[in-house]
């Protein structure tokens, strides 16, 4: 028992000591002292912590695990508040870096995922959109530059667009589209009331202005849409069960659509494809001078009736797209009434219905069933809709055909037209339409007053469209049978038959149109091909008033018209001179041995010739490839030589692919013989130059061979004189040392290109002077006097000389051919590389002349060669 009490007392004491140790090493203790027990201690080598054994501290700190002295020291360091703060900061920074890395990796993964999911989305639409200012800037760049590309923002290669100054009505038309979009956001009832009001007023105004009463209007953005809807309405009218039974109703008696042959290209095909009808339902009515043949139409309708077909609609024109002709509306209306056919009208001449007095050829326009108005072009209003006025037989059929809709927002497409009509008023509308007719009529009347040795064919005036053609007088007699009824206004002054159509005059008219368009851009003319007539020049101000080149609708002034007529008169005189001299030109050329005419129908000039060297004259029928190459080379060099002097000629190519020299247009002051002589002399010079080069090449070759032979002989003579011993390597050196050979003078050979001789250089090295000899007469000779003296007289001149015994220049000018002057009365100027006479009118600058038409359809230059081969370039 005593022993147990002693052990319990020791245990209690040990617990007290352990509590003291805990108190000494707790968080409040500044340090822990590790000591080694004294030598007299019972536990030798046991570390002490503040006098307490390590065995006592370890269980308390490390969950009853003994702690060594090193661990106790490390624990003491960890318990330092400053160290703990530093460690905490380091850990926080490390955590932030890791968080940033994780966030970046997470964002990258998210972006990759989004890119994969939006790979099919356009690049411009990916993301959350762009700012409004960036979009506005992008649109401005597209408007300011013609070739702007956002992916290539380099402005050095950008082409600045031509801006157009807007009028008040044009600005209002543009703003009205934004207003219509804003109005569409109104309440349904309010919007319905406003849209109905606008549609009713516009329809009423247009039907009264264009004298088409009791009409309904259909507004459409695409020009052909109104005609498609009208065709559908006509089909629904003739086939009441078409809306329910569909094509089964059409099969027994298929419908027929009659369209004028003067209509736009592929218009009938477009109608059939859009409506869903086969092309067998389309019938093209033949025309006479652009006017629908009513007799032929009647025969076609009767034949279709007899074949079990149903005539549905006739598409006629009051102003055909090309010739501006007006069909016989009275007879067409009677025919359509007899066979119950819908009559639809189109054309620019419908604008004349708004005038104070309707022309006689448009009196029956109000009797048709429908018409399409192009107010966008007629009034120069951008983006206003087309209008189709029609008289509806039934409201239900109208909605079935798509000519009316319940969609209120769709009805707002006429908002821009409503606002513009309110702004203009009838006075401005009438003034604009009358202005086009006035300038067209002024040009029409003055063109007929232009004096010409040939003829200017002019169509009769039937609206704001002028058609005329420059042609020869011989076409007039063949056209007398082509006159149409004057009541329809379809008669013209002349009409050449299809078989009499001359492609040369077609080319001249194309050149004339391009020249007028370039010199007077304010009066816009185009070249059009009219069936059975040929290429004509067309001026339609009503269709070109709304263009990018026009700043206002009244840009063409009276001064522009006067300048246009003066320019036309000047160029007609040039054409008269060219056509008049063409026959004489061919006779002179054909009289020469080395020249012959090349037929180039698409060249609007005097003609084309080909120079043939003497060596190939007898082999033209079976010309080898070497001969073709030589002829091409000579003609090409001729053109280059001629251009270096006066630039009055150009290089052409015949149908066989061989080169030729083309002559441009000429004036009345041109000396034709001198002009041809220049070409002939150039050909002779080139031919002789080629012979000179061939002769010189032979001389050089012979000279080289002779020099080689002379040098070989000298070497052999030297070998004989010196002996064979001097040629042995060792012996020769000893002999040369014992008896040196004499020093010979430097000898060689020189070839004189001027004289063509091989000479020794011995005298040159002795005297240090080179003696030149005169050249032989191998180069082309320089001709003195008039160039035309080298020509042979033509057949007509031979006949005149044989009959009169003498020849004068005045005698050549008599007869059908115009007189040719040796000395032009007007100064010459080079225009587009070719010399022309400068007109007396000061408004046209020198060098502002167009090209005549080449074989590829491009215009060629006007030329007027004179008696002098030297012409100063005034460009």
CSV table of N, CA and C in Angstrom, one decimal, residues 37 164 281 290 302 319 402 445 697 763 773 794:
chain,number,residue,atom,x,y,z
A,37,UNK,N,20.1,17.6,-19.4
A,37,UNK,CA,20.1,17.4,-17.9
A,37,UNK,C,21.5,17.3,-17.4
A,164,UNK,N,-23.2,62.5,-105.6
A,164,UNK,CA,-24.3,63.2,-106.3
A,164,UNK,C,-25.0,64.1,-105.4
A,281,UNK,N,-47.4,28.9,-124.2
A,281,UNK,CA,-48.5,29.9,-123.9
A,281,UNK,C,-48.0,31.3,-124.3
A,290,UNK,N,-40.8,48.7,-135.3
A,290,UNK,CA,-41.0,48.8,-133.8
A,290,UNK,C,-42.5,48.9,-133.4
A,302,UNK,N,-57.1,34.7,-134.1
A,302,UNK,CA,-58.1,33.9,-134.8
A,302,UNK,C,-57.6,32.4,-134.9
A,319,UNK,N,-44.4,53.7,-126.4
A,319,UNK,CA,-43.0,54.0,-126.3
A,319,UNK,C,-42.2,52.8,-126.1
A,402,UNK,N,-52.9,38.9,-106.0
A,402,UNK,CA,-51.9,39.6,-105.3
A,402,UNK,C,-51.7,41.0,-105.6
A,445,UNK,N,-36.1,68.4,-134.1
A,445,UNK,CA,-36.4,69.4,-135.2
A,445,UNK,C,-35.1,69.9,-135.8
A,697,UNK,N,24.3,42.1,-143.8
A,697,UNK,CA,24.7,40.8,-143.1
A,697,UNK,C,25.5,39.9,-144.0
A,763,UNK,N,48.9,50.0,-140.9
A,763,UNK,CA,49.0,51.5,-141.1
A,763,UNK,C,48.4,52.2,-139.9
A,773,UNK,N,36.5,55.2,-145.0
A,773,UNK,CA,36.1,55.3,-146.4
A,773,UNK,C,34.6,55.5,-146.5
A,794,UNK,N,-4.6,56.4,-160.9
A,794,UNK,CA,-5.7,55.5,-160.8
A,794,UNK,C,-6.4,55.3,-162.2
